[in-house]
PDB file of C-alpha atoms in Angstrom:
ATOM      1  CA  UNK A   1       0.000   0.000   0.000  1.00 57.00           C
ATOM      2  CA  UNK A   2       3.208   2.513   0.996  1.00 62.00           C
ATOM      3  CA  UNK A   3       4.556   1.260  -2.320  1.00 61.00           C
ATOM      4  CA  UNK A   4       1.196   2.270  -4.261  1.00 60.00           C
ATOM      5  CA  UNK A   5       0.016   5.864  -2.583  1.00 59.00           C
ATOM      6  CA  UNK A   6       4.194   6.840  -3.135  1.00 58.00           C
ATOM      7  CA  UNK A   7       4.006   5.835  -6.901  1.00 63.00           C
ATOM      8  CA  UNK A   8       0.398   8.701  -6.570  1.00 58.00           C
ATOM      9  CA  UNK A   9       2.172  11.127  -4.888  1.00 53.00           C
ATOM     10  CA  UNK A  10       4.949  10.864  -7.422  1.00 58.00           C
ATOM     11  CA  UNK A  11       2.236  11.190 -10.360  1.00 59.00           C
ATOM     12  CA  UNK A  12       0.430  13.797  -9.084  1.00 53.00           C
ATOM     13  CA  UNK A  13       3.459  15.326  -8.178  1.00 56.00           C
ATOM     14  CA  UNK A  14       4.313  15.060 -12.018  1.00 59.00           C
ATOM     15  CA  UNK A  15       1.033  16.340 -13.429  1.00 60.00           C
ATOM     16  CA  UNK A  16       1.319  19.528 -11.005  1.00 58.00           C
ATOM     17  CA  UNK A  17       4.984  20.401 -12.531  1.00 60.00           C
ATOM     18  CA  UNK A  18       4.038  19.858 -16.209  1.00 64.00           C
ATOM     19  CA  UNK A  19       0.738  21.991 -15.569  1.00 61.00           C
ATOM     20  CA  UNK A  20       3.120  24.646 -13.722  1.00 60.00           C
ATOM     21  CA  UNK A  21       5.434  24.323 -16.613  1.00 59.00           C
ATOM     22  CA  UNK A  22       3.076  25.045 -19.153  1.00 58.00           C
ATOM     23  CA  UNK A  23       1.030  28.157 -17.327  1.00 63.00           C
ATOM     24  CA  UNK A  24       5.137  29.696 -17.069  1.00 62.00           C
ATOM     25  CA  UNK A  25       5.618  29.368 -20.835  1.00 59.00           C
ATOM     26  CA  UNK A  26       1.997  30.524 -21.593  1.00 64.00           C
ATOM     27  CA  UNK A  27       2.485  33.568 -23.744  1.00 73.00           C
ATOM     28  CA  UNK A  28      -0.205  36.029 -21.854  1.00 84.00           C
ATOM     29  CA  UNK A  29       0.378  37.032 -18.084  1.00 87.00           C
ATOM     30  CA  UNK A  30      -1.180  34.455 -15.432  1.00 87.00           C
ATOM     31  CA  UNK A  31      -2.042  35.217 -11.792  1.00 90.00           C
ATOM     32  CA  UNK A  32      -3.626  32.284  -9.172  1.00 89.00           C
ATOM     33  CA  UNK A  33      -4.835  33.879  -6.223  1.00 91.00           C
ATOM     34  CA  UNK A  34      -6.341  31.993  -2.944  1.00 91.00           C
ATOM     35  CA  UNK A  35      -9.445  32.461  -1.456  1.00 90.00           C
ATOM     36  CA  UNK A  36      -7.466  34.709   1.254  1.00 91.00           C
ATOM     37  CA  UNK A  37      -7.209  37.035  -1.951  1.00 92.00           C
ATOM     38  CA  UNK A  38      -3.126  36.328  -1.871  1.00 92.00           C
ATOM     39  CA  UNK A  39      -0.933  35.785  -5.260  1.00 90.00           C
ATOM     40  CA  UNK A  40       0.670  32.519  -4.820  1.00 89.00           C
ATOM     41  CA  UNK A  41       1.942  32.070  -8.488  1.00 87.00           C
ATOM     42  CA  UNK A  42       2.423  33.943 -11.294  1.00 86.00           C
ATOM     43  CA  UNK A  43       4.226  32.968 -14.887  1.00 86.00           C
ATOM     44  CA  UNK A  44       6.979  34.938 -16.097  1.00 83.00           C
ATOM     45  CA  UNK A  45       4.505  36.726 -18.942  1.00 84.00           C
ATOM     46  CA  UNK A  46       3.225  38.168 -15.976  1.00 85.00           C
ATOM     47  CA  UNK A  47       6.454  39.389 -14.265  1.00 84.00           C
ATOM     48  CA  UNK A  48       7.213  41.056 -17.565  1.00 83.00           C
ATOM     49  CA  UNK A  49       4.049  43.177 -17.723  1.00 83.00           C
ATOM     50  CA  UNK A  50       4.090  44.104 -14.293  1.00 84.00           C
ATOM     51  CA  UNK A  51       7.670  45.384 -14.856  1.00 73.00           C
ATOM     52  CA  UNK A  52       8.425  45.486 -11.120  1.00 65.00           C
ATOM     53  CA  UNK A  53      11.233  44.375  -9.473  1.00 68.00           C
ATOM     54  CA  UNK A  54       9.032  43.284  -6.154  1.00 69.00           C
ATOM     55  CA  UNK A  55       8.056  39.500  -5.816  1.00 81.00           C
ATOM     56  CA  UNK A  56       4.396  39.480  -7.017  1.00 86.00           C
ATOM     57  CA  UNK A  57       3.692  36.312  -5.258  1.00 87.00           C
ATOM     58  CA  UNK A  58       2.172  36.241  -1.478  1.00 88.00           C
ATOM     59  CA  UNK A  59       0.879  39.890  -1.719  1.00 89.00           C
ATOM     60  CA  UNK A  60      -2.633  40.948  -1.861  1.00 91.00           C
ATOM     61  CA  UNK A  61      -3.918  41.098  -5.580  1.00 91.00           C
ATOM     62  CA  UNK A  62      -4.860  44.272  -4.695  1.00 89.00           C
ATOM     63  CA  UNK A  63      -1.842  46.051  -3.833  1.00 87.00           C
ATOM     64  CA  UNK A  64      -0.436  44.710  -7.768  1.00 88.00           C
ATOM     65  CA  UNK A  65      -3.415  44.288  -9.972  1.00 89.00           C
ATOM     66  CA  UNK A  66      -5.127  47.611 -10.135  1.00 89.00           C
ATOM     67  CA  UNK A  67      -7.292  48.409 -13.470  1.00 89.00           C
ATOM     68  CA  UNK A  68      -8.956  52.344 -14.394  1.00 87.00           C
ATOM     69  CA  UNK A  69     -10.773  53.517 -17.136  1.00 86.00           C
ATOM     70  CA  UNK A  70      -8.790  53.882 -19.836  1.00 82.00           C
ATOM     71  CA  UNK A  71     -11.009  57.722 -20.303  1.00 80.00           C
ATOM     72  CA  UNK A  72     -12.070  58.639 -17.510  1.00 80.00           C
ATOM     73  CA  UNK A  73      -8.658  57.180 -15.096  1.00 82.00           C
ATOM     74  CA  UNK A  74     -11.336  56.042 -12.452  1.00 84.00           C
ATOM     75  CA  UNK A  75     -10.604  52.501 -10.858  1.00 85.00           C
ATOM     76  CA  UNK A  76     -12.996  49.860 -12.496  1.00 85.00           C
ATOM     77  CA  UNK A  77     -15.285  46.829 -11.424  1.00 84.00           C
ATOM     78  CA  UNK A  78     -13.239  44.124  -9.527  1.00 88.00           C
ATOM     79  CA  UNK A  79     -13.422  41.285 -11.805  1.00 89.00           C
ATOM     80  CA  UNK A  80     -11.242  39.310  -9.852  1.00 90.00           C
ATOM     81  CA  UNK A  81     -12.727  39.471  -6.997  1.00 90.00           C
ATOM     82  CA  UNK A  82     -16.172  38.465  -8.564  1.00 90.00           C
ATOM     83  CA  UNK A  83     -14.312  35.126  -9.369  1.00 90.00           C
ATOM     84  CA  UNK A  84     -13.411  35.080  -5.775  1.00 90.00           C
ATOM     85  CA  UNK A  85     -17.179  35.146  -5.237  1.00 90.00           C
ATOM     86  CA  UNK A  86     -17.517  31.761  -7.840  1.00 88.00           C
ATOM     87  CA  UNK A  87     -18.696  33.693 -10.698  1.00 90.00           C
ATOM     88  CA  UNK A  88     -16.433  33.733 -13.564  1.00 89.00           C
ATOM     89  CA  UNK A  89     -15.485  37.919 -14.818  1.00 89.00           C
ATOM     90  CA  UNK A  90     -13.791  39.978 -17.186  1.00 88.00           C
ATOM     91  CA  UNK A  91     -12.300  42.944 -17.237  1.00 86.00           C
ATOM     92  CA  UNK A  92     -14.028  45.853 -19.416  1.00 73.00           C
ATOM     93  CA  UNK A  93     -11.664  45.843 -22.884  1.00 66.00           C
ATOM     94  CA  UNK A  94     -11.154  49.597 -22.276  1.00 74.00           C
ATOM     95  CA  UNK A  95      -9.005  49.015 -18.914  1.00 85.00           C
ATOM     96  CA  UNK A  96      -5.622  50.087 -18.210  1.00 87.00           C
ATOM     97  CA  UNK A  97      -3.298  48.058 -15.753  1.00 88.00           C
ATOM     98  CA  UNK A  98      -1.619  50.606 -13.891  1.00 87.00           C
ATOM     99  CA  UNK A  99       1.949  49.232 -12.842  1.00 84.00           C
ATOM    100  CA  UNK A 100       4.009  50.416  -9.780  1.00 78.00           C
ATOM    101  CA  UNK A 101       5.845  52.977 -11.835  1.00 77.00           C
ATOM    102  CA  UNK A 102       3.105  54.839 -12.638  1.00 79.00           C
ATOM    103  CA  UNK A 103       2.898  53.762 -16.256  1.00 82.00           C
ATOM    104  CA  UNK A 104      -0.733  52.379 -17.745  1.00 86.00           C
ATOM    105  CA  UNK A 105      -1.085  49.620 -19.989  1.00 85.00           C
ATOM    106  CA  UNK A 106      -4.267  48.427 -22.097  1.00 86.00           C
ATOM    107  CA  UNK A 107      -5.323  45.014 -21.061  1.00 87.00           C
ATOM    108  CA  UNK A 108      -8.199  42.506 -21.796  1.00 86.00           C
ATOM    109  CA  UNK A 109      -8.582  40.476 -18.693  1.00 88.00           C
ATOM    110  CA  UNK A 110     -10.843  37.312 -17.307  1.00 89.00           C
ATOM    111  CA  UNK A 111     -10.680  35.805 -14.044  1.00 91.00           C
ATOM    112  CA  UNK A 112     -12.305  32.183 -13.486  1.00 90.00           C
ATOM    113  CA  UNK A 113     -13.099  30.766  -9.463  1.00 91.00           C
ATOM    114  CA  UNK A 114     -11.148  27.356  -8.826  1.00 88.00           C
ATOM    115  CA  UNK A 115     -13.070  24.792  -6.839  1.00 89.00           C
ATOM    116  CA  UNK A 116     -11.315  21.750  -5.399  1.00 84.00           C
ATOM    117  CA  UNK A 117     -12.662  17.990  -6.011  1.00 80.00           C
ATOM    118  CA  UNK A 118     -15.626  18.644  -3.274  1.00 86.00           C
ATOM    119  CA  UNK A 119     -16.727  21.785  -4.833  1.00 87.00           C
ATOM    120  CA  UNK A 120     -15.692  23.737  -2.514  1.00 89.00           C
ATOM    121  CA  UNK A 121     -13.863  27.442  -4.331  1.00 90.00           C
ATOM    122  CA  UNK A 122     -10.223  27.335  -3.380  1.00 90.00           C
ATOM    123  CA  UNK A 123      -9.069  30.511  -5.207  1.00 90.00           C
ATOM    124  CA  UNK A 124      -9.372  31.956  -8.783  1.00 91.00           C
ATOM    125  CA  UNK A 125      -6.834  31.889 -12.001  1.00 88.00           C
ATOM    126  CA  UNK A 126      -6.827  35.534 -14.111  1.00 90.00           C
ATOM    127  CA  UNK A 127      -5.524  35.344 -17.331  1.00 89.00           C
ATOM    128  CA  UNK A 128      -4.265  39.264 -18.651  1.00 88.00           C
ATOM    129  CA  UNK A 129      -3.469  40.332 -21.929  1.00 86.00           C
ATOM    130  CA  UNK A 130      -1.235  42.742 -23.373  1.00 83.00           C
ATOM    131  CA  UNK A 131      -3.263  44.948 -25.893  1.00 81.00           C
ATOM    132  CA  UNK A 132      -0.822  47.190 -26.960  1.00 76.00           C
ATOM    133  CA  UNK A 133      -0.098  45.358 -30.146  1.00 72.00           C
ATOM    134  CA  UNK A 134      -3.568  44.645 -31.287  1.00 73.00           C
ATOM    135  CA  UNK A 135      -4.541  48.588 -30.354  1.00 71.00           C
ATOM    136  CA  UNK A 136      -1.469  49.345 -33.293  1.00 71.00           C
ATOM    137  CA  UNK A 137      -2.867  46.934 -35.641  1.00 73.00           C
ATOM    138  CA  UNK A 138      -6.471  48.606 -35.157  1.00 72.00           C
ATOM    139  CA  UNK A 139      -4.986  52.000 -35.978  1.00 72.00           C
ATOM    140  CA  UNK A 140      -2.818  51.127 -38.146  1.00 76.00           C
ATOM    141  CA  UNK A 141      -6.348  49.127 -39.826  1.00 74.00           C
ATOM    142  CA  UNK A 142      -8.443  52.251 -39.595  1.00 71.00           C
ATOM    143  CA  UNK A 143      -5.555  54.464 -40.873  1.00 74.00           C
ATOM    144  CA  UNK A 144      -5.177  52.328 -44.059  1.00 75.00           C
ATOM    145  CA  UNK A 145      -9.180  52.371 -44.913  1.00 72.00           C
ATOM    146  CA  UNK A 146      -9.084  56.497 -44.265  1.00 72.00           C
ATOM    147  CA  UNK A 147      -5.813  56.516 -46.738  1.00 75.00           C
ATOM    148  CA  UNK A 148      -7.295  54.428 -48.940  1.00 73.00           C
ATOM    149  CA  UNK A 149     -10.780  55.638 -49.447  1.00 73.00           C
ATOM    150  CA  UNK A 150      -9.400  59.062 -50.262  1.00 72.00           C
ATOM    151  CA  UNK A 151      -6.879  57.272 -52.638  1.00 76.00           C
ATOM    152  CA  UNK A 152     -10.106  55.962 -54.487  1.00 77.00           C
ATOM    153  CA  UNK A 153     -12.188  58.859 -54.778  1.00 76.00           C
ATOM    154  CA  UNK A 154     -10.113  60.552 -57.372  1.00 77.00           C
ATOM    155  CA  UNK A 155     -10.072  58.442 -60.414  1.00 82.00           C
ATOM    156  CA  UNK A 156     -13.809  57.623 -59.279  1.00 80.00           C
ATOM    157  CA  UNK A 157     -14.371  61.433 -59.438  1.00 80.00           C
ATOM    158  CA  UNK A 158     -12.653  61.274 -62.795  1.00 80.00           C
ATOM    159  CA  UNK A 159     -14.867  58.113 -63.875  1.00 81.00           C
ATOM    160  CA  UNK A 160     -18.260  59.734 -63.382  1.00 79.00           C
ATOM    161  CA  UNK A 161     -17.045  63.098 -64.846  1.00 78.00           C
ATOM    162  CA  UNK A 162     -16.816  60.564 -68.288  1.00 79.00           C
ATOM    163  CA  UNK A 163     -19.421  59.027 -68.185  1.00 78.00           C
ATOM    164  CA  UNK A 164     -21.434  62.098 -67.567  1.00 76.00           C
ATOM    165  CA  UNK A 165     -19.871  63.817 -70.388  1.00 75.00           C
ATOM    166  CA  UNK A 166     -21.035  60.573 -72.811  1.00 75.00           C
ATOM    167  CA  UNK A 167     -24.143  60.959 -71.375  1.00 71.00           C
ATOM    168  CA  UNK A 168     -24.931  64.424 -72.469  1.00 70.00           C
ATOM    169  CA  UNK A 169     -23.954  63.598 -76.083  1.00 64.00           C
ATOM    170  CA  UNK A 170     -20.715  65.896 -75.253  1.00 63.00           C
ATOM    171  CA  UNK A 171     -19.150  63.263 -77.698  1.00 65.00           C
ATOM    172  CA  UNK A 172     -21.818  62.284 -80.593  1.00 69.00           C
ATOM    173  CA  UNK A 173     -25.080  60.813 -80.421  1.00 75.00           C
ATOM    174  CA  UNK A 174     -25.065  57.289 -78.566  1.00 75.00           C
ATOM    175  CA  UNK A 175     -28.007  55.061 -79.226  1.00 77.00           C
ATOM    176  CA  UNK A 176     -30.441  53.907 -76.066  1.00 78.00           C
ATOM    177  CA  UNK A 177     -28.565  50.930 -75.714  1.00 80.00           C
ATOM    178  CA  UNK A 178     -25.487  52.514 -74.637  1.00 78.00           C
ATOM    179  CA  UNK A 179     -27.088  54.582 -72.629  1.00 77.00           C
ATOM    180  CA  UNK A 180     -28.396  52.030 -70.763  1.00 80.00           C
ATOM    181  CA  UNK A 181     -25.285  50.674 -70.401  1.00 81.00           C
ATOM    182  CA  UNK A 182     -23.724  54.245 -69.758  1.00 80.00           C
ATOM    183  CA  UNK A 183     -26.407  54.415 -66.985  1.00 81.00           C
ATOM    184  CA  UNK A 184     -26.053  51.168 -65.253  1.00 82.00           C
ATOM    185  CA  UNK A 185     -21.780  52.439 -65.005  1.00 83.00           C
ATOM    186  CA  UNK A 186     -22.451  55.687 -63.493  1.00 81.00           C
ATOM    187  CA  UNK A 187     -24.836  54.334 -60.997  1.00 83.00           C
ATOM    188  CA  UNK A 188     -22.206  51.676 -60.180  1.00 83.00           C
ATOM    189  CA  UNK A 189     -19.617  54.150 -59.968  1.00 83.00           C
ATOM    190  CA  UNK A 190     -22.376  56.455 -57.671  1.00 83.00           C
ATOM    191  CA  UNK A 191     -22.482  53.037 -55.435  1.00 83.00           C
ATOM    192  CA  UNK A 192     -18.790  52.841 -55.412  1.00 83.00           C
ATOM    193  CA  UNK A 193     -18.466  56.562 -53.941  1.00 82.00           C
ATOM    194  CA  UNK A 194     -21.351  55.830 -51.025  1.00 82.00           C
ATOM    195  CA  UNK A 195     -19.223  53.303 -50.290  1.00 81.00           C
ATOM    196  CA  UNK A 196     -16.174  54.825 -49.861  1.00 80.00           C
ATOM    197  CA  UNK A 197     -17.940  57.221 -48.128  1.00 79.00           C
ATOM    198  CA  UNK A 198     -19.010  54.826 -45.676  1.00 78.00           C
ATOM    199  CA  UNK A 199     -15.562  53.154 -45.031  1.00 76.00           C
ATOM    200  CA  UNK A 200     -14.338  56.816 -44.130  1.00 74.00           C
ATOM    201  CA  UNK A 201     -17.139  57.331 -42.085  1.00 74.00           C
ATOM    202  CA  UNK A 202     -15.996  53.937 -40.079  1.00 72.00           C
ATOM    203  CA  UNK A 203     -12.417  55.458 -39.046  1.00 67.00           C
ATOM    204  CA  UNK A 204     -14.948  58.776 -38.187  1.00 68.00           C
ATOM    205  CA  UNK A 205     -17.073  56.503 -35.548  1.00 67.00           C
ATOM    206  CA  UNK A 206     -13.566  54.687 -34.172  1.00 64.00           C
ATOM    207  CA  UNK A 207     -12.364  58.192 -33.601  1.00 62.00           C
ATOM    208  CA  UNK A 208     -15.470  59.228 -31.620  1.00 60.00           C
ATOM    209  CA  UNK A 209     -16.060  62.191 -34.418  1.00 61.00           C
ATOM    210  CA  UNK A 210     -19.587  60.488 -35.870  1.00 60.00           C
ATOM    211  CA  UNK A 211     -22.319  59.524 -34.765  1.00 65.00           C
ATOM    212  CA  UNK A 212     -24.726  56.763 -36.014  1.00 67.00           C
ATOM    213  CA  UNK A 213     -28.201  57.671 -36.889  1.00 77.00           C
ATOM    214  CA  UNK A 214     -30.482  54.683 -38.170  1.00 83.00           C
ATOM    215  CA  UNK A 215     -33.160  55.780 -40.745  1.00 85.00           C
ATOM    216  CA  UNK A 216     -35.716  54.064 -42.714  1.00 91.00           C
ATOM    217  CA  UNK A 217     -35.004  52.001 -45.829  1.00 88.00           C
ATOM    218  CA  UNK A 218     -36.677  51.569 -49.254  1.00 92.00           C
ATOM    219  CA  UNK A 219     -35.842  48.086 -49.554  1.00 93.00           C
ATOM    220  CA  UNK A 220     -37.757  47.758 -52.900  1.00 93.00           C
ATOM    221  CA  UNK A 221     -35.820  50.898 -54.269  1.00 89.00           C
ATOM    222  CA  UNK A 222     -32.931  49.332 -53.339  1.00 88.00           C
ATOM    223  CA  UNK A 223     -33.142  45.832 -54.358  1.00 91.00           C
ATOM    224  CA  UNK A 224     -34.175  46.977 -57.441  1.00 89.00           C
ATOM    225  CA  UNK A 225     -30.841  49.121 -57.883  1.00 85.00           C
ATOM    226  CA  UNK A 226     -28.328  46.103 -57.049  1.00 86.00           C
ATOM    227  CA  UNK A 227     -30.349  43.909 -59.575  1.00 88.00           C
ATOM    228  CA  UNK A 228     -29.997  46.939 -62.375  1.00 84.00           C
ATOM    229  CA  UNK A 229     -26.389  47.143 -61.522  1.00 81.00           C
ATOM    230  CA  UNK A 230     -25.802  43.330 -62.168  1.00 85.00           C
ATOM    231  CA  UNK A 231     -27.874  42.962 -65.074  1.00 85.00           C
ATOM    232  CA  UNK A 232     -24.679  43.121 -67.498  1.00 83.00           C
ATOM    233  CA  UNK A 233     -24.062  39.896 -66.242  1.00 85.00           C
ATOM    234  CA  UNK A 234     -27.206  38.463 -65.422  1.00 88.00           C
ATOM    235  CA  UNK A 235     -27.519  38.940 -69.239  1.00 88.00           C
ATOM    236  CA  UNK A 236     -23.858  37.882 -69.666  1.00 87.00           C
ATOM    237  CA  UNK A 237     -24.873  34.448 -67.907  1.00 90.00           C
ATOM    238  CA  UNK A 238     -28.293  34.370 -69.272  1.00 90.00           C
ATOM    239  CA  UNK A 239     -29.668  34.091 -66.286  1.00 91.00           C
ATOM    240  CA  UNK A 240     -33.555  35.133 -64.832  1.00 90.00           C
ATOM    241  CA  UNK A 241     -34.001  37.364 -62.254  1.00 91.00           C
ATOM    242  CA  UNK A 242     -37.724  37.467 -60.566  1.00 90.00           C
ATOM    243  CA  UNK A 243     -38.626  40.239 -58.576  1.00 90.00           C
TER     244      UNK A 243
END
């Protein structure tokens, strides 16, 4: 019996220092705190975004995990210490970690209670991530649609300018065929500029410098339109459009 609860020990013993293992190579920063709200591990992700020389571990979460508003700099829910309550938390995506040198960092953050095999809650595990990279990628996202979408409004400009001009038999007399034709291009150009229009007015509402009022749709009118604007190649295909 000695021989067989020493050969558990040993394997538990094993599964608690490849599980350890892993959660210190885990890429975003991971805290376990006890139910006596204490820090008892932490990987080395987590070291690194705290940027503190002081041992994390055996402090009050409190005293090194402290979140504000990223706008208005005023301290924010305590997620963790609703997973200290058994109910699983996150933290709202527009928090800043404030480290021990003063300096703020964005975060997205979730914090999950751990019960033992009775049930009974033990502690909680919060998992924080670094969001400084993804909040470049997002501007650098919106700064490429604003750059681009004034890029394409020139030789759109130019396109309808054309086509207007062939349109008003500026250039001969054109038979109602090409006119057609002539029409269903400027109104696909005319789409092409709403939306262009519409991807500027997306970096507008990131910026906080639009807002979004919801109005009332012809949805006849404008099924109609799309169908008009395809019809080159619903002809092309000779396919039938009912509607």
């Amino acid at each position: 019996l000695r021989g067989k609860l020493k050969s558990l020990f040993f394997k538990v013993e094993s599964q608690k220092e490849r599980l350890l293992t892993s959660l210190r190579t885990l890429g975003e920063a991971v805290f376990v705190i006890d139910k006596d709200r204490c820090i008892t591990f932490v990987n080395d992700a987590a070291q690194k975004l705290l940027s503190q020389k002081e041992e994390p571990t055996g402090r009050e979460y409190q005293e090194v995990l402290r979140f504000v508003d990223e706008k208005q700099k005023i301290p924010v829910s305590d997620f963790i210490g609703s997973a200290l309550s058994a109910k699983a938390a996150q933290l709202d995506r527009q928090g800043l970690l404030v480290r021990s040198d003063g300096g703020m960092v964005p975060v997205a953050g979730n914090a999950v209670p751990i019960f033992d095999a009775a049930h009974v809650l033990t502690g909680a595990i919060v998992v924080i991530r670094d969001e400084i990279t993804e909040r470049a990628i997002d501007m650098m996202k919106s700064e490429f649609i604003s750059l681009a979408s004034h890029q394409l409004r020139t030789p759109l400009s130019a396109i309808r300018w054309s086509l207007e001009s062939m349109r008003s038999k500026n250039f001969g007399k054109i038979s109602e065929k090409q006119k057609d034709f002539m029409k269903i291009a400027f109104d696909a150009t005319m789409a092409m500029n709403d939306l262009i229009s519409r991807l500027l007015n997306i970096s507008r509402i990131e910026a906080g410098r639009l807002a979004v009022t919801p109005k009332e749709v012809d949805t006849k009118e404008l099924v109609g339109s799309i169908i008009k604007m395809h019809s080159p190649k619903i002809i092309e295909k000779k396919h039938k459009v009912v509607f």
